[in-house]
CSV table of C-alpha atoms in Angstrom, one decimal:
chain,number,residue,atom,x,y,z
A,1,MET,CA,129.1,34.8,67.8
A,2,LYS,CA,130.5,38.3,68.2
A,3,PHE,CA,127.5,39.6,66.4
A,4,ILE,CA,125.2,37.9,68.9
A,5,TYR,CA,127.3,39.3,71.8
A,6,TYR,CA,127.2,42.8,70.5
A,7,SER,CA,123.5,42.6,69.7
A,8,ILE,CA,122.7,41.5,73.3
A,9,PHE,CA,125.0,44.2,74.7
A,10,ILE,CA,123.4,46.9,72.6
A,11,PHE,CA,119.9,45.7,73.5
A,12,PHE,CA,120.8,45.6,77.2
A,13,PHE,CA,122.3,49.1,77.1
A,14,SER,CA,119.4,50.6,75.2
A,15,SER,CA,116.9,49.0,77.7
A,16,ILE,CA,118.8,50.7,80.6
A,17,ALA,CA,118.8,54.1,78.8
A,18,ILE,CA,115.2,53.9,77.9
A,19,GLY,CA,114.4,52.9,81.5
A,20,GLN,CA,116.3,55.8,82.8
A,21,GLU,CA,114.6,58.2,80.4
A,22,VAL,CA,111.2,57.0,81.3
A,23,ASN,CA,112.2,57.2,85.0
A,24,VAL,CA,113.3,60.8,84.5
A,25,ASP,CA,110.0,61.8,82.7
A,26,GLU,CA,108.0,60.1,85.4
A,27,THR,CA,109.9,61.8,88.2
A,28,LEU,CA,109.5,65.2,86.6
A,29,ALA,CA,105.8,64.6,86.2
A,30,ASN,CA,105.6,63.8,89.9
A,31,VAL,CA,107.6,66.9,90.7
A,32,LYS,CA,105.2,69.1,88.7
A,33,ARG,CA,102.2,67.6,90.5
A,34,GLU,CA,103.7,68.4,93.9
A,35,VAL,CA,104.5,71.9,92.7
A,36,GLU,CA,100.9,72.4,91.7
A,37,LYS,CA,99.9,71.4,95.2
A,38,GLU,CA,102.5,73.9,96.6
A,39,ASN,CA,104.3,71.0,98.2
A,40,TYR,CA,107.7,72.5,97.4
A,41,ASP,CA,109.7,70.4,99.9
A,42,LYS,CA,108.3,67.2,98.5
A,43,ALA,CA,109.0,68.5,94.9
A,44,LEU,CA,112.6,69.3,95.8
A,45,SER,CA,113.2,65.9,97.4
A,46,LEU,CA,112.2,64.3,94.1
A,47,ILE,CA,114.1,66.7,91.8
A,48,GLU,CA,117.4,67.1,93.7
A,49,PRO,CA,118.6,63.5,92.9
A,50,LEU,CA,117.9,64.2,89.2
A,51,ARG,CA,119.8,67.5,89.4
A,52,ALA,CA,122.8,65.7,91.0
A,53,LYS,CA,122.7,62.8,88.4
A,54,PHE,CA,122.3,65.1,85.4
A,55,PRO,CA,124.2,68.3,86.3
A,56,GLU,CA,124.6,69.2,82.6
A,57,ASN,CA,120.8,69.3,82.1
A,58,GLU,CA,120.0,73.0,82.4
A,59,ASP,CA,116.2,72.4,82.1
A,60,ILE,CA,116.4,70.5,85.4
A,61,GLN,CA,118.7,73.1,86.9
A,62,VAL,CA,116.4,76.0,86.0
A,63,TYR,CA,113.2,74.2,87.2
A,64,THR,CA,114.9,73.4,90.5
A,65,GLY,CA,115.8,77.1,90.9
A,66,ARG,CA,112.2,78.1,90.1
A,67,ILE,CA,111.0,75.7,92.9
A,68,TYR,CA,113.3,77.3,95.4
A,69,SER,CA,112.1,80.8,94.3
A,70,TRP,CA,108.4,79.7,94.7
A,71,LYS,CA,109.4,78.5,98.1
A,72,LYS,CA,110.8,82.0,98.7
A,73,ASP,CA,114.3,80.6,99.4
A,74,TYR,CA,115.7,83.2,97.1
A,75,LYS,CA,119.3,82.8,98.2
A,76,THR,CA,119.4,79.1,97.2
A,77,ALA,CA,117.6,79.9,93.9
A,78,VAL,CA,120.1,82.5,92.9
A,79,LYS,CA,123.0,80.2,93.8
A,80,ILE,CA,121.6,77.6,91.4
A,81,LEU,CA,120.7,80.0,88.6
A,82,SER,CA,123.5,82.5,88.6
A,83,PRO,CA,126.1,80.2,86.9
A,84,MET,CA,123.7,80.0,83.9
A,85,THR,CA,122.9,83.7,83.9
A,86,ASP,CA,126.3,85.3,84.5
A,87,ARG,CA,128.2,83.6,81.7
A,88,VAL,CA,128.9,85.0,78.2
A,89,ASN,CA,125.9,83.2,76.6
A,90,PRO,CA,123.3,83.2,79.4
A,91,ASN,CA,120.4,80.7,79.4
A,92,PRO,CA,117.2,82.7,78.6
A,93,GLU,CA,115.0,80.5,80.9
A,94,ALA,CA,117.4,81.0,83.8
A,95,LEU,CA,117.4,84.8,83.1
A,96,GLN,CA,113.6,84.8,83.3
A,97,ALA,CA,113.7,82.9,86.6
A,98,ILE,CA,116.3,85.2,88.2
A,99,ILE,CA,114.4,88.3,87.0
A,100,ASN,CA,111.4,87.1,88.9
A,101,ILE,CA,113.4,86.4,92.0
A,102,TYR,CA,114.9,89.9,92.2
A,103,PHE,CA,111.5,91.4,91.4
A,104,TRP,CA,109.7,89.4,94.1
A,105,SER,CA,112.5,90.1,96.7
A,106,GLU,CA,112.2,93.9,95.8
A,107,ASP,CA,115.9,94.1,94.7
A,108,TYR,CA,114.9,96.4,91.8
A,109,GLU,CA,118.4,97.5,90.8
A,110,LYS,CA,119.6,93.9,90.2
A,111,CYS,CA,116.3,93.0,88.6
A,112,ILE,CA,116.9,95.8,86.0
A,113,THR,CA,120.4,94.5,85.4
A,114,TYR,CA,119.1,91.0,84.5
A,115,CYS,CA,116.2,92.5,82.5
A,116,ASP,CA,118.8,94.3,80.3
A,117,LYS,CA,120.7,91.0,79.8
A,118,TYR,CA,117.5,89.3,78.7
A,119,LEU,CA,116.5,92.2,76.4
A,120,VAL,CA,119.8,91.7,74.5
A,121,ILE,CA,118.5,88.2,73.6
A,122,ASP,CA,114.9,89.2,73.1
A,123,PRO,CA,114.4,93.0,72.9
A,124,LYS,CA,110.7,92.7,72.1
A,125,SER,CA,109.7,90.8,75.2
A,126,ILE,CA,106.8,92.7,76.6
A,127,ASP,CA,106.8,90.8,79.9
A,128,VAL,CA,110.4,91.7,80.6
A,129,LEU,CA,109.9,95.3,79.5
A,130,LYS,CA,106.9,95.6,81.8
A,131,ILE,CA,109.0,94.2,84.8
A,132,LYS,CA,111.8,96.7,84.0
A,133,ALA,CA,109.4,99.6,83.7
A,134,THR,CA,107.8,98.6,87.1
A,135,CYS,CA,111.2,98.5,88.7
A,136,LEU,CA,112.1,101.9,87.4
A,137,GLU,CA,108.8,103.3,88.8
A,138,LYS,CA,109.5,101.7,92.2
A,139,LEU,CA,112.9,103.4,92.2
A,140,ASN,CA,111.2,106.7,91.3
A,141,ARG,CA,113.0,106.8,88.0
A,142,ASP,CA,109.7,107.8,86.4
A,143,GLN,CA,110.9,109.5,83.3
A,144,GLU,CA,113.0,106.5,82.4
A,145,ALA,CA,110.0,104.3,82.9
A,146,LEU,CA,107.8,106.5,80.7
A,147,ASP,CA,110.5,106.5,78.0
A,148,LEU,CA,110.7,102.7,78.1
A,149,ILE,CA,106.9,102.5,77.8
A,150,GLU,CA,106.9,104.8,74.8
A,151,LYS,CA,109.6,102.6,73.2
A,152,ALA,CA,107.6,99.4,74.0
A,153,SER,CA,104.4,100.9,72.4
A,154,PHE,CA,106.1,100.8,69.0
A,155,ILE,CA,106.7,97.0,69.5
A,156,ASP,CA,103.1,95.9,69.9
A,157,ASN,CA,101.3,99.2,68.9
A,158,SER,CA,99.8,99.4,72.3
A,159,THR,CA,100.5,100.6,75.8
A,160,GLN,CA,97.7,98.5,77.4
A,161,ALA,CA,100.2,96.3,79.2
A,162,PHE,CA,101.8,99.4,80.8
A,163,SER,CA,98.6,101.3,81.8
A,164,GLY,CA,98.9,100.3,85.4
A,165,ILE,CA,102.5,101.6,85.6
A,166,ARG,CA,101.4,104.9,84.0
A,167,THR,CA,98.6,105.2,86.6
A,168,LEU,CA,101.1,104.7,89.4
A,169,ILE,CA,103.4,107.4,88.0
A,170,GLY,CA,100.4,109.7,87.4
A,171,ARG,CA,99.3,109.4,91.0
A,172,LYS,CA,102.7,110.8,92.1
A,173,ALA,CA,101.7,114.2,90.7
A,174,LYS,CA,102.0,116.8,93.5
A,175,ASN,CA,99.3,119.2,92.3
A,176,THR,CA,95.6,119.0,91.6
A,177,VAL,CA,93.0,121.6,90.6
A,178,SER,CA,89.2,120.9,90.6
A,179,ALA,CA,86.1,122.8,89.7
A,180,SER,CA,82.5,121.9,90.5
A,181,TYR,CA,78.9,123.0,89.9
A,182,LEU,CA,75.9,121.7,91.9
A,183,ASN,CA,72.3,122.3,91.1
A,184,ILE,CA,69.6,121.4,93.7
A,185,SER,CA,66.0,121.5,92.3
A,186,THR,CA,62.7,120.5,93.8
A,187,SER,CA,59.2,119.6,92.4
A,188,GLU,CA,55.7,119.0,93.7
A,189,PRO,CA,56.0,121.6,95.0
A,190,GLY,CA,58.9,123.3,93.4
A,191,GLN,CA,61.0,126.4,94.3
A,192,SER,CA,63.8,128.3,92.7
A,193,PRO,CA,66.9,126.1,92.2
A,194,PHE,CA,69.9,126.4,94.5
A,195,HIS,CA,73.3,126.9,92.9
A,196,TYR,CA,76.6,125.9,94.4
A,197,GLY,CA,80.1,125.8,93.0
A,198,TYR,CA,83.7,125.5,94.1
A,199,VAL,CA,87.3,125.7,92.9
A,200,GLU,CA,90.1,124.0,94.8
A,201,TYR,CA,93.8,123.4,94.7
A,202,SER,CA,95.6,120.6,96.5
A,203,HIS,CA,99.3,119.9,97.0
A,204,LYS,CA,100.8,116.6,98.2
A,205,PHE,CA,103.9,116.4,100.3
A,206,SER,CA,105.8,113.2,101.2
A,207,LYS,CA,103.5,112.3,104.1
A,208,SER,CA,100.8,114.9,104.0
A,209,ALA,CA,98.5,117.0,101.7
A,210,ILE,CA,96.8,120.3,101.9
A,211,VAL,CA,93.7,121.5,100.1
A,212,GLY,CA,92.4,125.0,99.7
A,213,ARG,CA,88.8,125.5,98.5
A,214,ALA,CA,86.6,128.5,97.7
A,215,ASN,CA,82.8,127.7,97.7
A,216,VAL,CA,80.0,129.9,96.4
A,217,GLY,CA,76.3,129.5,97.0
A,218,HIS,CA,73.4,131.3,95.4
A,219,ILE,CA,69.9,130.9,96.9
A,220,ASN,CA,66.9,133.2,96.5
A,221,ASP,CA,69.0,136.1,95.1
A,222,ASP,CA,71.5,135.8,97.9
A,223,THR,CA,75.1,134.9,97.2
A,224,GLN,CA,77.6,133.9,99.9
A,225,MET,CA,81.0,132.3,100.0
A,226,LEU,CA,82.8,129.8,102.1
A,227,PHE,CA,86.6,129.6,102.3
A,228,GLU,CA,88.0,126.4,103.8
A,229,ALA,CA,91.1,124.2,104.0
A,230,ASP,CA,91.6,120.4,104.4
A,231,TYR,CA,94.8,118.8,105.8
A,232,TYR,CA,95.7,115.2,105.6
A,233,GLN,CA,98.5,113.6,107.6
A,234,THR,CA,99.6,110.0,107.0
A,235,PHE,CA,101.4,107.8,109.5
A,236,SER,CA,103.8,104.9,109.2
A,237,ASN,CA,101.2,102.4,110.1
A,238,LYS,CA,99.1,103.4,107.1
A,239,SER,CA,96.6,105.4,109.2
A,240,TYR,CA,95.9,109.0,108.5
A,241,LEU,CA,94.2,112.1,110.1
A,242,TYR,CA,91.8,114.4,108.2
A,243,SER,CA,91.2,117.9,109.5
A,244,ASN,CA,89.1,120.7,108.0
A,245,GLY,CA,88.4,124.4,108.8
A,246,GLY,CA,86.4,127.1,107.1
A,247,ILE,CA,84.8,130.6,107.4
A,248,SER,CA,82.1,132.1,105.3
A,249,THR,CA,80.9,135.6,104.3
A,250,GLY,CA,77.3,135.0,105.4
A,251,GLU,CA,75.1,133.3,108.0
A,252,THR,CA,72.5,131.2,106.1
A,253,ILE,CA,73.7,129.4,103.0
A,254,PHE,CA,76.9,128.3,104.7
A,255,PRO,CA,77.8,128.1,108.4
A,256,VAL,CA,79.6,131.2,109.7
A,257,ALA,CA,82.5,128.9,110.7
A,258,LYS,CA,83.1,125.2,110.5
A,259,ALA,CA,85.7,122.6,111.6
A,260,GLY,CA,86.1,118.9,111.3
A,261,LEU,CA,88.4,116.1,112.4
A,262,GLU,CA,88.5,112.4,111.5
A,263,TYR,CA,91.0,109.6,112.2
A,264,TYR,CA,91.2,106.8,109.7
A,265,PHE,CA,92.7,103.7,111.4
A,266,ALA,CA,95.2,101.4,109.8
A,267,PRO,CA,93.3,98.9,107.6
A,268,HIS,CA,92.7,95.5,109.3
A,269,LYS,CA,92.7,92.8,106.7
A,270,LYS,CA,89.8,93.8,104.4
A,271,PHE,CA,88.2,96.3,106.8
A,272,ASP,CA,88.7,100.0,107.2
A,273,TYR,CA,87.5,102.1,110.1
A,274,SER,CA,87.3,105.8,111.1
A,275,LEU,CA,85.9,108.0,113.8
A,276,GLY,CA,85.4,111.8,113.6
A,277,ALA,CA,83.3,114.9,114.2
A,278,ARG,CA,82.1,118.0,112.4
A,279,PHE,CA,81.3,121.3,114.0
A,280,MET,CA,79.3,124.1,112.4
A,281,HIS,CA,78.6,127.5,113.9
A,282,PHE,CA,75.6,129.4,112.6
A,283,ASP,CA,74.4,132.8,113.7
A,284,THR,CA,71.5,131.3,115.6
A,285,ASP,CA,72.7,127.8,116.4
A,286,ASP,CA,75.7,125.5,116.7
A,287,ILE,CA,75.6,122.0,115.2
A,288,THR,CA,77.9,119.1,116.1
A,289,LEU,CA,77.9,115.9,114.0
A,290,LEU,CA,79.5,112.7,115.3
A,291,THR,CA,80.5,110.4,112.5
A,292,GLY,CA,82.6,107.5,111.4
A,293,GLN,CA,82.8,104.7,108.9
A,294,ILE,CA,83.3,101.0,108.5
A,295,ALA,CA,84.1,99.6,105.1
A,296,TYR,CA,84.7,96.1,103.7
A,297,THR,CA,86.7,95.6,100.5
A,298,ALA,CA,86.5,92.4,98.4
A,299,GLY,CA,88.5,92.6,95.2
A,300,THR,CA,87.3,95.7,93.3
A,301,TYR,CA,84.2,96.2,95.4
A,302,THR,CA,83.8,98.1,98.7
A,303,VAL,CA,80.7,98.2,100.9
A,304,ALA,CA,80.7,101.0,103.5
A,305,TYR,CA,78.4,102.3,106.2
A,306,ARG,CA,78.6,105.8,107.6
A,307,PRO,CA,76.3,107.2,110.4
A,308,TYR,CA,75.9,110.8,111.4
A,309,TYR,CA,74.6,111.9,114.8
A,310,ASP,CA,73.4,115.4,115.2
A,311,THR,CA,74.0,116.0,119.0
A,312,SER,CA,72.1,119.3,119.0
A,313,ASN,CA,68.9,117.9,117.5
A,314,GLU,CA,69.4,114.3,118.6
A,315,LEU,CA,69.0,113.1,115.0
A,316,PHE,CA,70.6,110.0,113.4
A,317,SER,CA,71.3,109.8,109.6
A,318,HIS,CA,72.7,106.9,107.7
A,319,VAL,CA,74.6,106.3,104.4
A,320,LEU,CA,75.1,102.9,102.9
A,321,SER,CA,77.3,102.7,99.8
A,322,LEU,CA,78.6,100.2,97.3
A,323,GLN,CA,81.6,101.2,95.2
A,324,LYS,CA,83.4,99.4,92.4
A,325,VAL,CA,86.9,100.7,91.4
A,326,ASN,CA,89.2,100.0,88.5
A,327,GLU,CA,92.6,100.9,90.0
A,328,GLU,CA,94.4,100.7,86.7
A,329,LYS,CA,92.1,103.1,84.8
A,330,GLU,CA,91.2,105.1,88.0
A,331,ARG,CA,87.6,104.6,87.2
A,332,LEU,CA,84.8,104.2,89.8
A,333,ILE,CA,81.1,103.8,90.1
A,334,ARG,CA,79.4,104.3,93.4
A,335,PHE,CA,75.8,103.7,94.5
A,336,GLU,CA,74.4,105.2,97.7
A,337,LEU,CA,71.3,104.9,99.9
A,338,GLN,CA,70.8,107.6,102.5
A,339,TYR,CA,68.3,108.3,105.3
A,340,GLY,CA,68.0,111.4,107.5
A,341,ASN,CA,69.7,114.8,107.5
A,342,VAL,CA,72.9,113.7,105.8
A,343,PRO,CA,75.2,116.6,104.8
A,344,TYR,CA,75.5,116.7,101.0
A,345,LEU,CA,79.3,116.9,100.6
A,346,TYR,CA,80.2,120.3,102.1
A,347,LEU,CA,76.6,121.5,102.7
A,348,TYR,CA,74.6,121.5,105.9
A,349,ASN,CA,72.4,124.3,107.3
A,350,SER,CA,70.9,125.3,110.6
A,351,PHE,CA,67.3,124.5,109.6
A,352,THR,CA,67.4,121.0,110.9
A,353,GLN,CA,64.1,119.4,112.0
A,354,PRO,CA,63.2,115.8,112.8
A,355,LEU,CA,61.8,115.3,109.3
A,356,LYS,CA,62.2,112.2,107.2
A,357,ALA,CA,64.3,112.1,104.0
A,358,TYR,CA,65.1,109.2,101.8
A,359,ARG,CA,67.8,109.4,99.1
A,360,ALA,CA,69.3,107.2,96.4
A,361,GLY,CA,72.1,108.3,94.2
A,362,MET,CA,75.1,107.3,92.1
A,363,GLN,CA,78.3,108.8,90.9
A,364,TYR,CA,80.8,107.9,88.3
A,365,GLN,CA,84.5,108.9,87.7
A,366,HIS,CA,86.2,108.6,84.3
A,367,ARG,CA,89.8,109.5,83.5
A,368,PHE,CA,90.6,111.0,80.1
A,369,GLY,CA,94.3,110.7,79.1
A,370,GLU,CA,96.6,110.4,82.0
A,371,SER,CA,95.5,113.3,84.2
A,372,PHE,CA,92.1,114.7,83.5
A,373,PHE,CA,89.0,113.4,85.4
A,374,VAL,CA,85.3,114.0,85.1
A,375,ARG,CA,82.8,112.9,87.9
A,376,PRO,CA,79.1,113.4,87.4
A,377,ILE,CA,76.9,112.8,90.5
A,378,PHE,CA,73.1,112.4,90.8
A,379,LEU,CA,71.2,112.1,94.0
A,380,TYR,CA,67.4,111.8,94.2
A,381,GLU,CA,65.6,112.6,97.4
A,382,ARG,CA,62.1,112.1,98.7
A,383,GLU,CA,62.0,114.9,101.3
A,384,GLU,CA,59.5,115.6,104.1
A,385,TYR,CA,59.7,119.4,103.9
A,386,ILE,CA,56.9,119.9,106.5
A,387,PRO,CA,55.4,117.2,108.8
A,388,GLY,CA,53.5,114.7,106.6
A,389,GLU,CA,54.2,116.5,103.3
A,390,TYR,CA,56.8,115.3,100.8
A,391,ARG,CA,58.4,116.7,97.7
A,392,ASN,CA,61.0,115.6,95.2
A,393,ARG,CA,64.5,117.0,95.4
A,394,TYR,CA,67.2,116.5,92.7
A,395,ASN,CA,70.9,117.0,93.3
A,396,VAL,CA,73.0,117.1,90.1
A,397,GLN,CA,76.7,117.8,90.3
A,398,LEU,CA,79.7,117.8,88.0
A,399,ILE,CA,83.3,117.8,89.1
A,400,VAL,CA,86.2,118.2,86.8
A,401,THR,CA,89.8,117.6,88.0
A,402,LYS,CA,93.3,118.1,86.5
A,403,ARG,CA,96.4,116.8,88.2
A,404,PHE,CA,100.0,117.9,87.3
């Protein structure tokens, strides 16, 4: 009789336990479905009773903390997770969760503290090493970040995971030097090529930058120089002002004097706007160009349109461009379609007539190492050089840049 009684008791108790276990699994499955839908309040209403009923179950505790963090209720998430992270033997899952919380909330000092705790448990965790290096970069502790990246490279024989952080650190370089050569040739009919070059130096301050540039041009056995400076001033709303001024040693290849001003408005969602003007004084004429730009960015692609209006000659010119950028590798490729008397980079002369010009070109930038850049540019032009007569014009340029 006792055997039958105990058998029934054990069977009844096991049934309850199994029922509870199935209920827990089913509830957690429902919680995860709600999380996937980003219905975090609904997910919390399902998991909180489980957390209260099974306080010793750290998997439930950690997952609850993660839900609060995804909801951006960081204070509650930390309150749940910290008992599991601040003890002598911390829970690794809880550490990962709290690392993410402090990273997302931009509390980089505390994030580093918990990264160090986790790295005691798993010193080869590339994900945690990357978060720590990112925090160091955000705090401008760049050398510590680079040392950590160097250490991590011995773990997986690669620094690929850290290339974005290296790029951010590299962009903080204050100084840049560049050199360029531009060749402009024509055919059908042809004439002697034009040769242009420049060297420039730029220096960045906290909210501004200044660029000094020396240009040289050689056309028909005549050589002239243009000395100019650019100044950029950024503002707290992410807008900035560009200004330019220059003076030359001649009167034909370059303008006798030039000036420019353009204001780039704060980005609005995926759009960027600017308005500006360029002024050039030649010995026989003055030219004023009104310009601006509207650009739309979608992911790594940017489509931009820039018009130029020559007020002196009442001429409109247009530039339409498509650019793809790899921010991590600082690599870009750009395609352009142009119509009218568009100034090629820093070039514009006084011999402007209402003649047609159609252009198509591309440029590519490639970074070698961490701080050396090469940018080749090619622009083909079908140019009306006298009314009704066209010729081919080829613009080939190479720019090399070193930052330090």
